[in-house]
């Protein structure tokens, strides 16, 4: 049976590379493009080791029309695009908003133009719960309106979804909550070259000694322990959802929809630290700092829509996510040490 070709932009990144593995194991052929500006070829090599096969990889920039035009011209059997490629730091987007508007929106415009040119009809978009801003009702569902974004990053996701909605494509936007964990092999994970801004990678850096301690950004929120509350989803469950969304979009027409991807339960920053310490038998040094610009107080997901329509449910535990995140950190630390010799 011939495998269906799927273009995966940003496929060397954290979520992208996990999705590549799930796509391959589900009978698809991922065509991967990534400029490696905030990822690593190590993830591609790790995925190849897991799959025991070569991955078709282009080190191109999705915001470069000529490069992407060349790719589409060479890969004439692409049936769908999964678009991950984007800058992703809420904190950095507050400091450098124009960088985010130019790259995140500009790269999507190029992808949509080339999809039209080469008659590729289907796109899965990597969106975010940040599109909801600070929602009025929790858990938040897909009917909630887009409130004012708390950061330029969140605004780019809102604008990208609107761009896709106005295009003549079959589309599914997947609104992630907080991805955590890594593949059980420890061979792929978050290789971001910038300083981690997400909680679990920061905790792992403290545990591995890359940082002396970490800062909890605010302990005066209206939550049980005063720290922000988020919905943490295992990255493998997230990757599985992309495959199910792809199955759905390739078997149906005139689709324009969005799905939340979380577990439907809020966990506070303090609770994540406490759980990580217990599961991995480690002590994490931290201090309390001021609130961080762009953070919302609490958000967690209503997953009913994707449960009902795609029969997707999270199956990986929060504990396994924290355990695998630490396994990746230890393996990655060894890789970094080896490369420096």
mmCIF file of C-alpha atoms in Angstrom:
data_model
loop_
_atom_site.group_PDB
_atom_site.id
_atom_site.type_symbol
_atom_site.label_atom_id
_atom_site.label_comp_id
_atom_site.label_asym_id
_atom_site.label_seq_id
_atom_site.Cartn_x
_atom_site.Cartn_y
_atom_site.Cartn_z
ATOM 1 C CA UNK A 1 0.000 0.000 0.000
ATOM 2 C CA UNK A 2 1.369 3.422 -0.981
ATOM 3 C CA UNK A 3 1.809 5.800 1.917
ATOM 4 C CA UNK A 4 0.080 9.171 1.604
ATOM 5 C CA UNK A 5 2.517 12.102 1.549
ATOM 6 C CA UNK A 6 2.012 14.717 4.262
ATOM 7 C CA UNK A 7 4.063 17.918 4.461
ATOM 8 C CA UNK A 8 5.037 18.646 8.067
ATOM 9 C CA UNK A 9 6.401 22.162 8.571
ATOM 10 C CA UNK A 10 8.460 22.698 11.702
ATOM 11 C CA UNK A 11 8.830 18.925 11.847
ATOM 12 C CA UNK A 12 12.135 18.973 13.718
ATOM 13 C CA UNK A 13 10.495 20.810 16.606
ATOM 14 C CA UNK A 14 9.158 19.350 19.820
ATOM 15 C CA UNK A 15 5.564 18.618 18.791
ATOM 16 C CA UNK A 16 6.405 18.188 15.116
ATOM 17 C CA UNK A 17 8.896 15.374 15.610
ATOM 18 C CA UNK A 18 6.551 13.410 17.876
ATOM 19 C CA UNK A 19 3.852 13.788 15.242
ATOM 20 C CA UNK A 20 6.239 12.518 12.542
ATOM 21 C CA UNK A 21 6.703 9.282 14.489
ATOM 22 C CA UNK A 22 2.948 8.809 14.937
ATOM 23 C CA UNK A 23 2.269 9.626 11.265
ATOM 24 C CA UNK A 24 4.829 7.115 10.050
ATOM 25 C CA UNK A 25 3.528 4.404 12.360
ATOM 26 C CA UNK A 26 0.001 5.089 11.092
ATOM 27 C CA UNK A 27 0.922 4.537 7.445
ATOM 28 C CA UNK A 28 1.680 8.090 6.300
ATOM 29 C CA UNK A 29 4.873 9.389 4.684
ATOM 30 C CA UNK A 30 5.956 12.639 6.384
ATOM 31 C CA UNK A 31 7.824 15.174 4.217
ATOM 32 C CA UNK A 32 9.563 17.352 6.766
ATOM 33 C CA UNK A 33 10.665 20.964 6.425
ATOM 34 C CA UNK A 34 12.380 22.950 9.179
ATOM 35 C CA UNK A 35 14.934 25.773 9.085
ATOM 36 C CA UNK A 36 16.418 24.515 12.399
ATOM 37 C CA UNK A 37 16.395 28.075 13.778
ATOM 38 C CA UNK A 38 14.894 26.849 17.047
ATOM 39 C CA UNK A 39 15.116 23.074 16.745
ATOM 40 C CA UNK A 40 17.758 20.472 15.967
ATOM 41 C CA UNK A 41 18.650 17.860 13.368
ATOM 42 C CA UNK A 42 19.124 15.577 16.414
ATOM 43 C CA UNK A 43 15.338 15.214 16.544
ATOM 44 C CA UNK A 44 15.226 14.028 12.937
ATOM 45 C CA UNK A 45 18.024 11.554 13.604
ATOM 46 C CA UNK A 46 16.257 10.419 16.785
ATOM 47 C CA UNK A 47 13.017 9.841 14.886
ATOM 48 C CA UNK A 48 14.911 7.881 12.228
ATOM 49 C CA UNK A 49 16.389 5.718 14.979
ATOM 50 C CA UNK A 50 12.937 5.080 16.468
ATOM 51 C CA UNK A 51 11.449 4.259 13.051
ATOM 52 C CA UNK A 52 14.519 2.495 11.636
ATOM 53 C CA UNK A 53 14.025 4.394 8.384
ATOM 54 C CA UNK A 54 15.116 7.610 6.671
ATOM 55 C CA UNK A 55 12.904 10.690 6.800
ATOM 56 C CA UNK A 56 12.577 13.025 3.816
ATOM 57 C CA UNK A 57 13.909 16.304 5.210
ATOM 58 C CA UNK A 58 14.347 19.802 3.755
ATOM 59 C CA UNK A 59 16.254 22.463 5.677
ATOM 60 C CA UNK A 60 14.146 25.262 4.228
ATOM 61 C CA UNK A 61 12.490 28.327 5.725
ATOM 62 C CA UNK A 62 8.692 28.430 5.462
ATOM 63 C CA UNK A 63 8.812 32.216 5.134
ATOM 64 C CA UNK A 64 10.971 31.895 1.986
ATOM 65 C CA UNK A 65 8.538 31.605 -0.943
ATOM 66 C CA UNK A 66 11.140 30.392 -3.456
ATOM 67 C CA UNK A 67 12.389 27.592 -1.228
ATOM 68 C CA UNK A 68 8.882 26.403 -0.434
ATOM 69 C CA UNK A 69 7.819 26.691 -4.084
ATOM 70 C CA UNK A 70 10.744 24.418 -4.978
ATOM 71 C CA UNK A 71 9.672 21.896 -2.334
ATOM 72 C CA UNK A 72 6.048 21.801 -3.507
ATOM 73 C CA UNK A 73 7.280 21.454 -7.096
ATOM 74 C CA UNK A 74 9.423 18.446 -6.182
ATOM 75 C CA UNK A 75 6.946 16.747 -3.858
ATOM 76 C CA UNK A 76 3.983 16.549 -6.214
ATOM 77 C CA UNK A 77 1.996 13.974 -4.205
ATOM 78 C CA UNK A 78 1.412 16.001 -1.029
ATOM 79 C CA UNK A 79 -2.160 15.419 0.126
ATOM 80 C CA UNK A 80 -2.148 17.545 3.270
ATOM 81 C CA UNK A 81 -0.065 20.001 5.257
ATOM 82 C CA UNK A 82 0.421 19.971 9.015
ATOM 83 C CA UNK A 83 1.708 23.442 9.813
ATOM 84 C CA UNK A 84 3.741 23.665 13.038
ATOM 85 C CA UNK A 85 6.422 26.134 11.926
ATOM 86 C CA UNK A 86 6.217 29.282 14.071
ATOM 87 C CA UNK A 87 7.962 31.161 16.831
ATOM 88 C CA UNK A 88 6.389 30.068 20.099
ATOM 89 C CA UNK A 89 7.607 32.030 23.136
ATOM 90 C CA UNK A 90 4.908 34.122 24.809
ATOM 91 C CA UNK A 91 7.564 36.050 26.729
ATOM 92 C CA UNK A 92 9.692 36.797 23.655
ATOM 93 C CA UNK A 93 6.622 37.845 21.652
ATOM 94 C CA UNK A 94 5.939 40.580 24.208
ATOM 95 C CA UNK A 95 9.502 41.873 23.737
ATOM 96 C CA UNK A 96 9.662 41.417 19.945
ATOM 97 C CA UNK A 97 6.114 41.494 18.569
ATOM 98 C CA UNK A 98 7.053 42.355 14.980
ATOM 99 C CA UNK A 99 9.219 39.227 14.751
ATOM 100 C CA UNK A 100 6.152 37.135 15.596
ATOM 101 C CA UNK A 101 3.719 38.919 13.269
ATOM 102 C CA UNK A 102 6.158 38.730 10.345
ATOM 103 C CA UNK A 103 7.160 35.094 10.757
ATOM 104 C CA UNK A 104 4.076 33.351 12.107
ATOM 105 C CA UNK A 105 1.557 35.045 9.828
ATOM 106 C CA UNK A 106 3.884 35.458 6.843
ATOM 107 C CA UNK A 107 4.872 31.797 6.714
ATOM 108 C CA UNK A 108 1.231 30.692 6.811
ATOM 109 C CA UNK A 109 0.355 33.072 3.967
ATOM 110 C CA UNK A 110 3.080 31.455 1.846
ATOM 111 C CA UNK A 111 1.885 27.940 2.705
ATOM 112 C CA UNK A 112 -1.712 28.816 1.786
ATOM 113 C CA UNK A 113 -0.621 30.454 -1.491
ATOM 114 C CA UNK A 114 1.377 27.376 -2.472
ATOM 115 C CA UNK A 115 -1.388 25.009 -1.449
ATOM 116 C CA UNK A 116 -3.658 26.888 -3.861
ATOM 117 C CA UNK A 117 -1.014 26.859 -6.619
ATOM 118 C CA UNK A 118 -0.333 23.128 -6.281
ATOM 119 C CA UNK A 119 -3.949 22.152 -5.537
ATOM 120 C CA UNK A 120 -3.334 20.796 -2.021
ATOM 121 C CA UNK A 121 -6.682 21.013 -0.263
ATOM 122 C CA UNK A 122 -6.105 19.988 3.354
ATOM 123 C CA UNK A 123 -4.365 21.707 6.263
ATOM 124 C CA UNK A 124 -4.041 20.899 9.966
ATOM 125 C CA UNK A 125 -2.990 24.027 11.855
ATOM 126 C CA UNK A 126 -1.000 24.076 15.063
ATOM 127 C CA UNK A 127 -3.002 26.540 17.141
ATOM 128 C CA UNK A 128 -3.147 27.272 20.850
ATOM 129 C CA UNK A 129 -5.480 27.844 23.752
ATOM 130 C CA UNK A 130 -4.030 31.372 23.827
ATOM 131 C CA UNK A 131 -6.624 32.222 21.136
ATOM 132 C CA UNK A 132 -9.222 32.370 23.932
ATOM 133 C CA UNK A 133 -7.377 35.049 25.881
ATOM 134 C CA UNK A 134 -8.593 34.908 29.486
ATOM 135 C CA UNK A 135 -11.881 32.992 29.126
ATOM 136 C CA UNK A 136 -15.012 33.848 31.115
ATOM 137 C CA UNK A 137 -16.091 30.224 31.629
ATOM 138 C CA UNK A 138 -13.982 27.182 32.515
ATOM 139 C CA UNK A 139 -13.490 24.620 31.191
ATOM 140 C CA UNK A 140 -13.367 26.506 27.894
ATOM 141 C CA UNK A 141 -14.901 24.988 24.763
ATOM 142 C CA UNK A 142 -14.590 25.797 21.067
ATOM 143 C CA UNK A 143 -17.693 28.004 21.076
ATOM 144 C CA UNK A 144 -15.947 30.541 23.308
ATOM 145 C CA UNK A 145 -15.220 33.778 21.493
ATOM 146 C CA UNK A 146 -11.697 35.042 20.918
ATOM 147 C CA UNK A 147 -11.114 37.630 23.613
ATOM 148 C CA UNK A 148 -8.242 40.100 23.509
ATOM 149 C CA UNK A 149 -5.036 38.082 23.272
ATOM 150 C CA UNK A 150 -2.731 38.335 26.275
ATOM 151 C CA UNK A 151 0.389 38.368 24.048
ATOM 152 C CA UNK A 152 1.451 38.972 20.440
ATOM 153 C CA UNK A 153 2.026 35.208 20.164
ATOM 154 C CA UNK A 154 -1.613 34.574 21.058
ATOM 155 C CA UNK A 155 -2.723 37.248 18.605
ATOM 156 C CA UNK A 156 -0.771 35.590 15.772
ATOM 157 C CA UNK A 157 -2.631 32.343 16.462
ATOM 158 C CA UNK A 158 -5.956 34.168 16.342
ATOM 159 C CA UNK A 159 -5.049 35.868 13.061
ATOM 160 C CA UNK A 160 -3.713 32.639 11.535
ATOM 161 C CA UNK A 161 -6.961 30.817 12.308
ATOM 162 C CA UNK A 162 -8.895 33.658 10.659
ATOM 163 C CA UNK A 163 -6.619 33.457 7.607
ATOM 164 C CA UNK A 164 -7.269 29.743 7.289
ATOM 165 C CA UNK A 165 -11.004 30.212 7.747
ATOM 166 C CA UNK A 166 -11.025 32.685 4.856
ATOM 167 C CA UNK A 167 -9.043 30.343 2.568
ATOM 168 C CA UNK A 168 -10.524 27.730 0.263
ATOM 169 C CA UNK A 169 -9.088 24.774 2.155
ATOM 170 C CA UNK A 170 -10.342 21.911 4.244
ATOM 171 C CA UNK A 171 -8.962 22.847 7.624
ATOM 172 C CA UNK A 172 -8.719 21.724 11.229
ATOM 173 C CA UNK A 173 -7.133 23.973 13.834
ATOM 174 C CA UNK A 174 -5.908 22.117 16.904
ATOM 175 C CA UNK A 175 -5.845 24.359 19.964
ATOM 176 C CA UNK A 176 -3.177 22.973 22.262
ATOM 177 C CA UNK A 177 -3.165 23.489 25.943
ATOM 178 C CA UNK A 178 0.228 22.699 27.582
ATOM 179 C CA UNK A 179 2.228 19.874 25.964
ATOM 180 C CA UNK A 180 4.642 18.053 28.274
ATOM 181 C CA UNK A 181 6.738 14.887 28.262
ATOM 182 C CA UNK A 182 8.625 13.043 25.545
ATOM 183 C CA UNK A 183 8.680 9.786 23.598
ATOM 184 C CA UNK A 184 9.391 6.798 25.853
ATOM 185 C CA UNK A 185 12.683 6.139 24.014
ATOM 186 C CA UNK A 186 14.170 9.422 25.226
ATOM 187 C CA UNK A 187 15.513 9.936 21.672
ATOM 188 C CA UNK A 188 13.354 12.936 20.734
ATOM 189 C CA UNK A 189 12.164 15.939 22.701
ATOM 190 C CA UNK A 190 12.317 19.695 23.077
ATOM 191 C CA UNK A 191 15.536 20.830 21.339
ATOM 192 C CA UNK A 192 14.651 24.523 21.328
ATOM 193 C CA UNK A 193 17.817 26.562 20.997
ATOM 194 C CA UNK A 194 16.393 29.476 22.950
ATOM 195 C CA UNK A 195 16.091 29.590 26.703
ATOM 196 C CA UNK A 196 13.078 27.477 27.773
ATOM 197 C CA UNK A 197 10.025 29.498 28.774
ATOM 198 C CA UNK A 198 7.731 26.559 29.516
ATOM 199 C CA UNK A 199 7.459 25.159 33.019
ATOM 200 C CA UNK A 200 8.500 21.519 32.692
ATOM 201 C CA UNK A 201 11.654 22.153 30.573
ATOM 202 C CA UNK A 202 12.684 24.784 33.132
ATOM 203 C CA UNK A 203 12.149 22.317 35.981
ATOM 204 C CA UNK A 204 14.271 19.772 34.100
ATOM 205 C CA UNK A 205 17.080 22.288 33.664
ATOM 206 C CA UNK A 206 17.102 22.930 37.407
ATOM 207 C CA UNK A 207 17.138 19.176 38.065
ATOM 208 C CA UNK A 208 20.056 18.649 35.665
ATOM 209 C CA UNK A 209 22.092 21.525 37.074
ATOM 210 C CA UNK A 210 21.845 23.784 34.010
ATOM 211 C CA UNK A 211 20.111 26.267 36.307
ATOM 212 C CA UNK A 212 20.710 26.787 40.012
ATOM 213 C CA UNK A 213 17.042 27.464 40.674
ATOM 214 C CA UNK A 214 13.825 28.581 38.995
ATOM 215 C CA UNK A 215 11.292 31.319 39.539
ATOM 216 C CA UNK A 216 7.559 30.853 40.058
ATOM 217 C CA UNK A 217 6.031 33.818 38.241
ATOM 218 C CA UNK A 218 3.471 35.042 40.730
ATOM 219 C CA UNK A 219 1.927 33.436 43.794
ATOM 220 C CA UNK A 220 -0.923 35.902 44.235
ATOM 221 C CA UNK A 221 -3.377 34.595 41.627
ATOM 222 C CA UNK A 222 -6.930 33.657 42.560
ATOM 223 C CA UNK A 223 -6.183 29.921 42.594
ATOM 224 C CA UNK A 224 -5.974 27.338 45.406
ATOM 225 C CA UNK A 225 -2.245 27.864 46.006
ATOM 226 C CA UNK A 226 -1.833 31.274 44.333
ATOM 227 C CA UNK A 227 0.057 29.987 41.274
ATOM 228 C CA UNK A 228 -1.152 29.843 37.662
ATOM 229 C CA UNK A 229 -3.249 26.860 36.589
ATOM 230 C CA UNK A 230 -2.809 25.113 33.239
ATOM 231 C CA UNK A 231 -3.989 21.971 31.441
ATOM 232 C CA UNK A 232 -1.007 19.681 30.776
ATOM 233 C CA UNK A 233 -1.245 17.131 27.951
ATOM 234 C CA UNK A 234 1.321 14.450 27.086
ATOM 235 C CA UNK A 235 2.973 15.302 23.771
ATOM 236 C CA UNK A 236 2.393 11.756 22.470
ATOM 237 C CA UNK A 237 -1.362 12.151 23.020
ATOM 238 C CA UNK A 238 -1.109 15.461 21.182
ATOM 239 C CA UNK A 239 0.712 13.789 18.277
ATOM 240 C CA UNK A 240 -1.919 11.027 18.101
ATOM 241 C CA UNK A 241 -4.611 13.685 17.747
ATOM 242 C CA UNK A 242 -2.901 15.078 14.640
ATOM 243 C CA UNK A 243 -3.054 11.671 12.990
ATOM 244 C CA UNK A 244 -6.744 11.300 13.840
ATOM 245 C CA UNK A 245 -7.456 14.816 12.552
ATOM 246 C CA UNK A 246 -5.591 13.945 9.344
ATOM 247 C CA UNK A 247 -7.556 10.712 8.897
ATOM 248 C CA UNK A 248 -10.740 12.734 9.324
ATOM 249 C CA UNK A 249 -9.880 15.554 6.940
ATOM 250 C CA UNK A 250 -8.707 13.201 4.164
ATOM 251 C CA UNK A 251 -11.952 11.256 4.333
ATOM 252 C CA UNK A 252 -14.310 14.233 4.325
ATOM 253 C CA UNK A 253 -14.860 17.433 2.371
ATOM 254 C CA UNK A 254 -15.854 20.989 3.250
ATOM 255 C CA UNK A 255 -14.334 20.833 6.734
ATOM 256 C CA UNK A 256 -13.660 24.061 8.608
ATOM 257 C CA UNK A 257 -13.387 23.329 12.300
ATOM 258 C CA UNK A 258 -11.268 23.541 15.435
ATOM 259 C CA UNK A 259 -10.676 21.216 18.370
ATOM 260 C CA UNK A 260 -9.323 21.737 21.855
ATOM 261 C CA UNK A 261 -6.488 19.457 22.895
ATOM 262 C CA UNK A 262 -6.028 19.154 26.627
ATOM 263 C CA UNK A 263 -6.989 16.696 29.343
ATOM 264 C CA UNK A 264 -9.737 18.817 30.890
ATOM 265 C CA UNK A 265 -8.074 19.259 34.264
ATOM 266 C CA UNK A 266 -6.171 22.224 35.656
ATOM 267 C CA UNK A 267 -2.879 21.753 37.511
ATOM 268 C CA UNK A 268 -1.070 24.607 39.244
ATOM 269 C CA UNK A 269 2.590 25.515 38.818
ATOM 270 C CA UNK A 270 3.244 24.555 42.435
ATOM 271 C CA UNK A 271 1.534 21.183 41.932
ATOM 272 C CA UNK A 272 3.680 20.453 38.851
ATOM 273 C CA UNK A 273 6.872 21.123 40.806
ATOM 274 C CA UNK A 274 5.708 18.972 43.719
ATOM 275 C CA UNK A 275 4.722 16.108 41.381
ATOM 276 C CA UNK A 276 8.016 16.254 39.486
ATOM 277 C CA UNK A 277 9.949 16.051 42.756
ATOM 278 C CA UNK A 278 7.925 13.052 43.936
ATOM 279 C CA UNK A 279 7.925 11.090 40.654
ATOM 280 C CA UNK A 280 11.632 11.551 39.921
ATOM 281 C CA UNK A 281 12.836 11.586 43.540
ATOM 282 C CA UNK A 282 14.490 14.986 43.149
ATOM 283 C CA UNK A 283 14.440 18.337 44.894
ATOM 284 C CA UNK A 284 13.795 21.461 42.806
ATOM 285 C CA UNK A 285 15.111 24.789 44.074
ATOM 286 C CA UNK A 286 12.746 27.683 43.363
ATOM 287 C CA UNK A 287 11.862 31.195 44.476
ATOM 288 C CA UNK A 288 8.758 33.334 44.106
ATOM 289 C CA UNK A 289 8.926 36.185 41.619
ATOM 290 C CA UNK A 290 6.496 38.728 40.160
ATOM 291 C CA UNK A 291 3.809 37.851 37.637
ATOM 292 C CA UNK A 292 5.000 37.465 34.050
ATOM 293 C CA UNK A 293 3.552 39.717 31.349
ATOM 294 C CA UNK A 294 1.315 37.734 28.986
ATOM 295 C CA UNK A 295 0.342 35.007 31.471
ATOM 296 C CA UNK A 296 -3.307 34.317 32.188
ATOM 297 C CA UNK A 297 -4.478 33.150 35.609
ATOM 298 C CA UNK A 298 -6.007 29.793 34.731
ATOM 299 C CA UNK A 299 -7.250 27.852 31.764
ATOM 300 C CA UNK A 300 -8.220 24.268 31.099
ATOM 301 C CA UNK A 301 -10.038 22.483 28.332
ATOM 302 C CA UNK A 302 -13.425 21.076 27.530
ATOM 303 C CA UNK A 303 -12.509 18.217 25.155
ATOM 304 C CA UNK A 304 -16.057 17.060 24.437
ATOM 305 C CA UNK A 305 -15.991 18.013 20.765
ATOM 306 C CA UNK A 306 -12.895 16.022 19.793
ATOM 307 C CA UNK A 307 -14.038 13.157 22.043
ATOM 308 C CA UNK A 308 -17.377 12.986 20.230
ATOM 309 C CA UNK A 309 -16.298 13.693 16.646
ATOM 310 C CA UNK A 310 -12.879 12.002 16.374
ATOM 311 C CA UNK A 311 -13.082 9.564 19.290
ATOM 312 C CA UNK A 312 -9.808 10.956 20.624
ATOM 313 C CA UNK A 313 -9.106 10.676 24.341
ATOM 314 C CA UNK A 314 -5.853 11.243 26.224
ATOM 315 C CA UNK A 315 -4.358 7.923 27.310
ATOM 316 C CA UNK A 316 -0.960 8.980 28.713
ATOM 317 C CA UNK A 317 -0.721 9.942 32.385
ATOM 318 C CA UNK A 318 0.623 13.207 33.749
ATOM 319 C CA UNK A 319 3.079 11.167 35.821
ATOM 320 C CA UNK A 320 4.478 9.444 32.716
ATOM 321 C CA UNK A 321 4.865 12.862 31.073
ATOM 322 C CA UNK A 322 6.992 14.158 33.945
ATOM 323 C CA UNK A 323 9.012 10.952 34.062
ATOM 324 C CA UNK A 324 9.695 10.976 30.297
ATOM 325 C CA UNK A 325 10.533 14.694 30.351
ATOM 326 C CA UNK A 326 13.284 13.979 32.883
ATOM 327 C CA UNK A 327 14.492 10.963 30.852
ATOM 328 C CA UNK A 328 14.803 13.187 27.771
ATOM 329 C CA UNK A 329 16.655 15.847 29.741
ATOM 330 C CA UNK A 330 19.168 13.287 31.022
ATOM 331 C CA UNK A 331 19.697 11.794 27.560
ATOM 332 C CA UNK A 332 19.898 15.207 25.905
ATOM 333 C CA UNK A 333 22.376 16.376 28.526
ATOM 334 C CA UNK A 334 24.611 13.433 27.636
ATOM 335 C CA UNK A 335 24.295 14.274 23.936
ATOM 336 C CA UNK A 336 25.244 17.892 24.579
ATOM 337 C CA UNK A 337 28.217 16.816 26.690
ATOM 338 C CA UNK A 338 29.359 14.349 24.030
ATOM 339 C CA UNK A 339 29.083 16.979 21.270
ATOM 340 C CA UNK A 340 31.196 19.451 23.239
ATOM 341 C CA UNK A 341 34.171 17.081 23.461
#
